[in-house]
Amino acid sequence: EPSVPNPSLMSTPEMARRYPPAMAGSQGDASASSTVPSVGGAGPAVHSSAPPPEQLEYAAPPPGLTERLLVVQHHLPLSIGRRDDGSWKLEWDDRALLSTSVQGGRHLLGGLHLEVIFIGLPDAEVPPECEAELAELMRAFNCVPVFLPQPDGTDWTGFASIVLWPLLHNQIPDRHAGGRGGDGSLVPALYKAYNAFSDAYAAVVVETLRAGDMVWIHNYHLLLLPAKLRERFGRSCTPCIVSLFLHTPFPSPEIWRVLPYRKQLIEGMLAANVIGFHLFEYARHFMTSCRRLLGLGENVGAGPAGGVLTINLGTRHVTITVSHVGIERDVICHRLKQPEISLKLGEMTERYRVGGRKVIGGIEMFNPLQGAALKLLAYEQLLTNYPMWREQLVMLQICIPDRARPEQSEAYAAEMRGTVSRIHAKFGEESVKLIEVGVDIPPLGVNDRLVLLQMIDVYLNCAMRDGLNLLPFEYVATKSTRDPSSDGILVLSEFLGCARVLNGAMRINPFNLEHVVEQLDLALAMSPTERGARLAKDYDFVTANSTATWLKVAVTDMRRVRSTLAHSSFPAAAPTICLAGWAGGVRPGAPVPRLSLDAACRAYRQSSRRVILLGLDGTLIQQEQVINHLKNFHDFQGHSLAPPAAALHCLAALAADPANVIYIISGRSAIDMQAILGRVPNLGLAAELGFLATAMPHRLCLPANHPLTKPSTLPSTLPSTLPSTLPSTL
């Protein structure tokens, strides 16, 4: 799972003083570890003199205490084992697929004066009697374990791996999503376990948390965790800033809507203060799902400097961010200079590059969405259609078992082995090498992976759908350190997330084998000049968009939101659109101007009497909520749909001022408006688009001939059921 650098490598004086009792401990020798794994509202215009007491918890930690970042992820980035004497052995897991992506960001977090604590599952089964001992040992690594009950046989991650993961990658649920049985009978049980999984994490986070902390939750296993934390600290606020970063794609709304518990999951995510995605496409899909399922509108350009994308929840805003994680080029360059790399590269070249053949290859899991089988089919077609390449090429395909979906992984591996056997029969044993991690070679370390990437001349990826994949970034970094004449080329599926940002790569549609074969032929015959130019373009992006940049953006976003909340006393969100400009109104045909909150506040303070006219549907109630209400309840007057409680609170406050005359204008009936707004004292109502209205002459200094000062002249055909508390006037 994606994570951030190891905090134990930073200077952390008097750890026991800053940690709660459950976390106090010695740093030990953890700082000597040489490897670090990866993981990969505003409201009405009335200000009080000081923030409400519940908002003060959002402030930064008190002076003298280091700011803390709690990184919550599926698994802790620790390798856990036993020594010969039976004692526990802990070390940073250097085999993580993304281990080079975050290592360089360690120094950045140290520069930001952050103390990082990891929270997650141990990557090994721990007997209950050993949990306390292991938790004590993990203190030296700034890691806090989450222990789940083991004997009951609960499938804690079944909902995430069987239901969520395929659907997030745009796969409609099939019999697997229905609980392996096809009837969906296991989905409720899987979701119940998924819910309990988040409860277990929430308990550990709360125990570790202190006011002023920032909590950074990673990935789809913990979509409910923000809501769990908010429930524990109350719905008004939490004593920390919670950020959720999703490292997978987010599907289109038409895919998401078929998901059981779709609303609960989105509401769980929206309990966070910040939600991050790798690409804007994923963020757009998420916002559209929020609009269609929950009637929530997004707001572009919010914030003091503008350019901030938010979702308006009425009483608060959720900030949406888009930033693609990168790698640290300097880390890779440093590793490539080690003598071990040169020795391994020589051995691998002698073993696989027989006769000086060019290498087409890649590293994927045994998972259909990663498209390794499609890659073999395309390679087979290439050798069939272009005989001149048969003696000049070798495909080097490294595959890693998918531990989350073992049955599917083994079936996919068997399919690929059959394809490899067929290619061997046609074109010889040297034409393709399928290397299975855990069978043919031990688990890959970072150095092993970099050696394999250095060997590859054409990096081919045929993913059907993939979110976070940093191997192409690492490939660019390894190639850019060598002689430009030997530079490689990226051929990437257009459904791969990083293909949107690596513009020097050749893009392919993996479902069109003829197109893939043609692009492979072009890549193999490409001139060194063009290869170098394409690689240089990607190298510039990889260098500029490092992990350090990504981490800095994520932390800055959390700090900015915390600062905004700490200084805000607004109980609800302010409107963003006005019906008339401040200087002379809107001319016919002219666009409706943006409402300037500063101008509105200034005009409010400078005036002695005010008439405020507000719409109901689309203004006090978000238009998407109105539309959803009409669809769901088949009532084309929006009957009984009332403004949120925060809006009613603001209306009551404004109407209580004798200098204000507040009218709510709507096309609804008088009975309906009286039912939902009649309890607000001194609030004027204009029903049926103004045909019926309450009169409040005691608040107005109107000319004698003004219509509101005259007796009602309503037609005698009006319904006699009009409430007596709603006097009528034209």
mmCIF file of C-alpha atoms in Angstrom, residues 181-391:
data_model
loop_
_atom_site.group_PDB
_atom_site.id
_atom_site.type_symbol
_atom_site.label_atom_id
_atom_site.label_comp_id
_atom_site.label_asym_id
_atom_site.label_seq_id
_atom_site.Cartn_x
_atom_site.Cartn_y
_atom_site.Cartn_z
ATOM 1 C CA GLY A 181 -21.902 -17.850 -5.354
ATOM 2 C CA GLY A 182 -23.547 -15.738 -7.984
ATOM 3 C CA ASP A 183 -26.574 -14.716 -5.935
ATOM 4 C CA GLY A 184 -24.972 -11.906 -3.972
ATOM 5 C CA SER A 185 -25.820 -13.612 -0.688
ATOM 6 C CA LEU A 186 -22.363 -13.030 0.772
ATOM 7 C CA VAL A 187 -22.154 -9.331 -0.034
ATOM 8 C CA PRO A 188 -23.913 -8.223 3.197
ATOM 9 C CA ALA A 189 -21.567 -10.415 5.232
ATOM 10 C CA LEU A 190 -18.534 -9.082 3.385
ATOM 11 C CA TYR A 191 -19.680 -5.503 3.900
ATOM 12 C CA LYS A 192 -20.310 -6.152 7.588
ATOM 13 C CA ALA A 193 -16.704 -7.339 7.907
ATOM 14 C CA TYR A 194 -15.495 -4.333 5.891
ATOM 15 C CA ASN A 195 -17.365 -2.070 8.306
ATOM 16 C CA ALA A 196 -15.884 -3.828 11.333
ATOM 17 C CA PHE A 197 -12.449 -3.570 9.713
ATOM 18 C CA SER A 198 -12.790 0.231 9.726
ATOM 19 C CA ASP A 199 -14.025 0.150 13.332
ATOM 20 C CA ALA A 200 -10.842 -1.645 14.376
ATOM 21 C CA TYR A 201 -8.698 0.958 12.629
ATOM 22 C CA ALA A 202 -10.725 3.816 14.116
ATOM 23 C CA ALA A 203 -10.136 2.523 17.644
ATOM 24 C CA VAL A 204 -6.356 2.483 17.123
ATOM 25 C CA VAL A 205 -6.299 5.884 15.435
ATOM 26 C CA VAL A 206 -8.320 7.448 18.266
ATOM 27 C CA GLU A 207 -6.006 5.930 20.859
ATOM 28 C CA THR A 208 -2.952 7.341 19.069
ATOM 29 C CA LEU A 209 -4.445 10.682 18.080
ATOM 30 C CA ARG A 210 -3.959 14.011 19.776
ATOM 31 C CA ALA A 211 -5.445 17.420 18.960
ATOM 32 C CA GLY A 212 -3.740 19.099 16.030
ATOM 33 C CA ASP A 213 -2.680 15.870 14.306
ATOM 34 C CA MET A 214 -3.204 15.258 10.620
ATOM 35 C CA VAL A 215 -4.519 11.837 9.584
ATOM 36 C CA TRP A 216 -3.684 10.624 6.077
ATOM 37 C CA ILE A 217 -5.748 7.574 5.092
ATOM 38 C CA HIS A 218 -4.726 5.555 2.054
ATOM 39 C CA ASN A 219 -6.738 3.579 -0.449
ATOM 40 C CA TYR A 220 -9.976 1.699 -0.895
ATOM 41 C CA HIS A 221 -9.671 -0.664 2.063
ATOM 42 C CA LEU A 222 -10.528 2.219 4.411
ATOM 43 C CA LEU A 223 -13.191 4.279 2.638
ATOM 44 C CA LEU A 224 -15.414 4.180 5.735
ATOM 45 C CA LEU A 225 -12.688 5.225 8.175
ATOM 46 C CA PRO A 226 -13.187 9.029 7.845
ATOM 47 C CA ALA A 227 -16.838 8.594 8.842
ATOM 48 C CA LYS A 228 -15.873 6.336 11.742
ATOM 49 C CA LEU A 229 -13.515 9.000 13.077
ATOM 50 C CA ARG A 230 -16.094 11.757 12.662
ATOM 51 C CA GLU A 231 -18.697 9.673 14.506
ATOM 52 C CA ARG A 232 -16.350 9.210 17.438
ATOM 53 C CA PHE A 233 -15.617 12.914 17.792
ATOM 54 C CA GLY A 234 -19.041 14.289 16.902
ATOM 55 C CA ARG A 235 -20.478 15.440 13.642
ATOM 56 C CA SER A 236 -19.611 19.124 14.078
ATOM 57 C CA CYS A 237 -15.859 18.695 13.989
ATOM 58 C CA THR A 238 -12.977 16.372 14.752
ATOM 59 C CA PRO A 239 -9.814 17.242 16.678
ATOM 60 C CA CYS A 240 -7.734 16.601 13.580
ATOM 61 C CA ILE A 241 -7.633 17.043 9.839
ATOM 62 C CA VAL A 242 -8.490 13.873 7.922
ATOM 63 C CA SER A 243 -7.290 13.357 4.362
ATOM 64 C CA LEU A 244 -8.159 10.357 2.197
ATOM 65 C CA PHE A 245 -6.089 9.502 -0.871
ATOM 66 C CA LEU A 246 -7.388 6.924 -3.341
ATOM 67 C CA HIS A 247 -4.612 5.172 -5.261
ATOM 68 C CA THR A 248 -6.965 3.444 -7.695
ATOM 69 C CA PRO A 249 -9.149 4.840 -10.461
ATOM 70 C CA PHE A 250 -12.647 5.957 -9.549
ATOM 71 C CA PRO A 251 -15.207 4.541 -11.988
ATOM 72 C CA SER A 252 -17.807 6.389 -13.983
ATOM 73 C CA PRO A 253 -21.100 7.046 -12.149
ATOM 74 C CA GLU A 254 -22.865 4.431 -14.274
ATOM 75 C CA ILE A 255 -20.470 1.807 -12.912
ATOM 76 C CA TRP A 256 -20.459 3.071 -9.325
ATOM 77 C CA ARG A 257 -24.245 3.113 -9.110
ATOM 78 C CA VAL A 258 -24.438 -0.703 -9.416
ATOM 79 C CA LEU A 259 -22.393 -1.091 -6.228
ATOM 80 C CA PRO A 260 -24.215 -2.262 -3.111
ATOM 81 C CA TYR A 261 -23.803 0.250 -0.273
ATOM 82 C CA ARG A 262 -22.788 2.911 -2.800
ATOM 83 C CA LYS A 263 -24.158 5.802 -0.722
ATOM 84 C CA GLN A 264 -22.609 4.595 2.509
ATOM 85 C CA LEU A 265 -19.186 4.419 0.888
ATOM 86 C CA ILE A 266 -19.382 7.883 -0.659
ATOM 87 C CA GLU A 267 -20.690 9.343 2.592
ATOM 88 C CA GLY A 268 -17.797 7.661 4.385
ATOM 89 C CA MET A 269 -15.325 9.296 2.023
ATOM 90 C CA LEU A 270 -17.006 12.700 2.337
ATOM 91 C CA ALA A 271 -16.422 12.648 6.092
ATOM 92 C CA ALA A 272 -12.789 13.512 5.283
ATOM 93 C CA ASN A 273 -11.653 17.115 4.970
ATOM 94 C CA VAL A 274 -9.540 16.398 1.879
ATOM 95 C CA ILE A 275 -9.969 13.685 -0.773
ATOM 96 C CA GLY A 276 -7.111 13.129 -3.206
ATOM 97 C CA PHE A 277 -6.932 11.421 -6.601
ATOM 98 C CA HIS A 278 -4.115 10.820 -9.061
ATOM 99 C CA LEU A 279 -5.965 12.133 -12.123
ATOM 100 C CA PHE A 280 -8.704 14.698 -12.686
ATOM 101 C CA GLU A 281 -10.725 12.053 -14.542
ATOM 102 C CA TYR A 282 -11.065 10.087 -11.303
ATOM 103 C CA ALA A 283 -11.996 13.223 -9.337
ATOM 104 C CA ARG A 284 -14.590 14.168 -11.963
ATOM 105 C CA HIS A 285 -16.210 10.730 -11.752
ATOM 106 C CA PHE A 286 -16.324 10.990 -7.961
ATOM 107 C CA MET A 287 -17.923 14.449 -7.998
ATOM 108 C CA THR A 288 -20.497 13.345 -10.556
ATOM 109 C CA SER A 289 -21.413 10.368 -8.366
ATOM 110 C CA CYS A 290 -21.807 12.716 -5.382
ATOM 111 C CA ARG A 291 -24.101 14.925 -7.436
ATOM 112 C CA ARG A 292 -26.267 12.107 -8.782
ATOM 113 C CA LEU A 293 -26.515 9.968 -5.667
ATOM 114 C CA LEU A 294 -26.491 12.582 -2.908
ATOM 115 C CA GLY A 295 -27.468 15.779 -4.703
ATOM 116 C CA LEU A 296 -24.232 17.514 -3.724
ATOM 117 C CA GLY A 297 -22.848 20.269 -5.887
ATOM 118 C CA GLU A 298 -19.193 21.057 -6.479
ATOM 119 C CA ASN A 299 -17.664 24.506 -6.272
ATOM 120 C CA VAL A 300 -14.753 25.537 -8.489
ATOM 121 C CA GLY A 301 -12.585 28.480 -7.555
ATOM 122 C CA ALA A 302 -13.251 28.445 -3.821
ATOM 123 C CA GLY A 303 -10.656 29.579 -1.354
ATOM 124 C CA PRO A 304 -8.826 32.863 -0.840
ATOM 125 C CA ALA A 305 -6.589 32.361 -3.858
ATOM 126 C CA GLY A 306 -9.178 30.605 -6.015
ATOM 127 C CA GLY A 307 -8.556 27.443 -7.977
ATOM 128 C CA VAL A 308 -9.702 25.127 -5.178
ATOM 129 C CA LEU A 309 -12.174 22.390 -6.029
ATOM 130 C CA THR A 310 -14.653 21.589 -3.269
ATOM 131 C CA ILE A 311 -17.866 19.666 -2.640
ATOM 132 C CA ASN A 312 -20.458 21.641 -0.706
ATOM 133 C CA LEU A 313 -22.023 19.684 2.154
ATOM 134 C CA GLY A 314 -23.977 22.651 3.478
ATOM 135 C CA THR A 315 -22.260 22.982 6.851
ATOM 136 C CA ARG A 316 -18.761 22.447 5.491
ATOM 137 C CA HIS A 317 -16.743 21.862 2.349
ATOM 138 C CA VAL A 318 -14.660 18.866 1.285
ATOM 139 C CA THR A 319 -11.567 19.811 -0.685
ATOM 140 C CA ILE A 320 -10.825 17.691 -3.779
ATOM 141 C CA THR A 321 -7.199 17.506 -4.872
ATOM 142 C CA VAL A 322 -5.491 15.984 -7.905
ATOM 143 C CA SER A 323 -1.784 15.145 -7.752
ATOM 144 C CA HIS A 324 0.069 12.193 -9.238
ATOM 145 C CA VAL A 325 2.654 10.583 -7.030
ATOM 146 C CA GLY A 326 6.121 10.352 -8.533
ATOM 147 C CA ILE A 327 9.487 8.792 -7.802
ATOM 148 C CA GLU A 328 12.782 10.144 -6.534
ATOM 149 C CA ARG A 329 15.223 10.162 -9.426
ATOM 150 C CA ASP A 330 18.181 10.786 -7.123
ATOM 151 C CA VAL A 331 17.397 7.630 -5.148
ATOM 152 C CA ILE A 332 17.437 5.533 -8.314
ATOM 153 C CA CYS A 333 20.606 7.178 -9.604
ATOM 154 C CA HIS A 334 22.311 6.471 -6.295
ATOM 155 C CA ARG A 335 21.307 2.818 -6.391
ATOM 156 C CA LEU A 336 22.386 2.369 -10.004
ATOM 157 C CA LYS A 337 25.919 3.447 -9.064
ATOM 158 C CA GLN A 338 26.281 0.590 -6.597
ATOM 159 C CA PRO A 339 28.641 -2.226 -7.726
ATOM 160 C CA GLU A 340 25.938 -4.784 -6.985
ATOM 161 C CA ILE A 341 23.806 -3.365 -9.788
ATOM 162 C CA SER A 342 26.555 -3.696 -12.396
ATOM 163 C CA LEU A 343 27.232 -7.301 -11.407
ATOM 164 C CA LYS A 344 23.554 -8.256 -11.534
ATOM 165 C CA LEU A 345 23.079 -6.488 -14.856
ATOM 166 C CA GLY A 346 25.934 -8.477 -16.373
ATOM 167 C CA GLU A 347 24.497 -11.746 -15.093
ATOM 168 C CA MET A 348 20.990 -11.014 -16.338
ATOM 169 C CA THR A 349 22.234 -9.862 -19.733
ATOM 170 C CA GLU A 350 24.221 -13.041 -20.215
ATOM 171 C CA ARG A 351 21.257 -15.164 -19.173
ATOM 172 C CA TYR A 352 18.459 -13.554 -21.186
ATOM 173 C CA ARG A 353 19.894 -11.379 -23.939
ATOM 174 C CA VAL A 354 21.108 -14.347 -25.968
ATOM 175 C CA GLY A 355 22.782 -13.333 -29.217
ATOM 176 C CA GLY A 356 22.358 -9.638 -28.479
ATOM 177 C CA ARG A 357 18.586 -9.763 -28.868
ATOM 178 C CA LYS A 358 16.465 -6.716 -28.066
ATOM 179 C CA VAL A 359 14.286 -7.127 -25.004
ATOM 180 C CA ILE A 360 10.563 -6.374 -24.850
ATOM 181 C CA GLY A 361 9.286 -6.708 -21.338
ATOM 182 C CA GLY A 362 7.553 -5.523 -18.208
ATOM 183 C CA ILE A 363 6.578 -6.394 -14.658
ATOM 184 C CA GLU A 364 2.948 -7.149 -13.795
ATOM 185 C CA MET A 365 0.826 -9.190 -11.425
ATOM 186 C CA PHE A 366 -1.087 -12.291 -12.421
ATOM 187 C CA ASN A 367 -4.274 -10.272 -12.758
ATOM 188 C CA PRO A 368 -6.444 -9.871 -15.872
ATOM 189 C CA LEU A 369 -6.695 -6.106 -15.495
ATOM 190 C CA GLN A 370 -2.927 -5.738 -15.746
ATOM 191 C CA GLY A 371 -3.005 -7.268 -19.206
ATOM 192 C CA ALA A 372 0.062 -9.519 -19.197
ATOM 193 C CA ALA A 373 -1.811 -12.174 -21.206
ATOM 194 C CA LEU A 374 -2.752 -9.571 -23.839
ATOM 195 C CA LYS A 375 0.908 -8.653 -24.032
ATOM 196 C CA LEU A 376 1.865 -12.241 -24.860
ATOM 197 C CA LEU A 377 -0.799 -12.415 -27.569
ATOM 198 C CA ALA A 378 0.457 -9.181 -29.113
ATOM 199 C CA TYR A 379 4.041 -10.453 -29.047
ATOM 200 C CA GLU A 380 2.992 -13.719 -30.689
ATOM 201 C CA GLN A 381 1.223 -11.733 -33.423
ATOM 202 C CA LEU A 382 4.297 -9.527 -33.887
ATOM 203 C CA LEU A 383 6.547 -12.524 -34.544
ATOM 204 C CA THR A 384 3.928 -13.943 -36.917
ATOM 205 C CA ASN A 385 3.444 -10.757 -38.951
ATOM 206 C CA TYR A 386 7.065 -9.543 -38.938
ATOM 207 C CA PRO A 387 9.392 -12.514 -39.497
ATOM 208 C CA MET A 388 12.514 -10.294 -39.473
ATOM 209 C CA TRP A 389 12.141 -9.819 -35.708
ATOM 210 C CA ARG A 390 11.990 -13.520 -34.808
ATOM 211 C CA GLU A 391 15.716 -13.935 -34.241
#
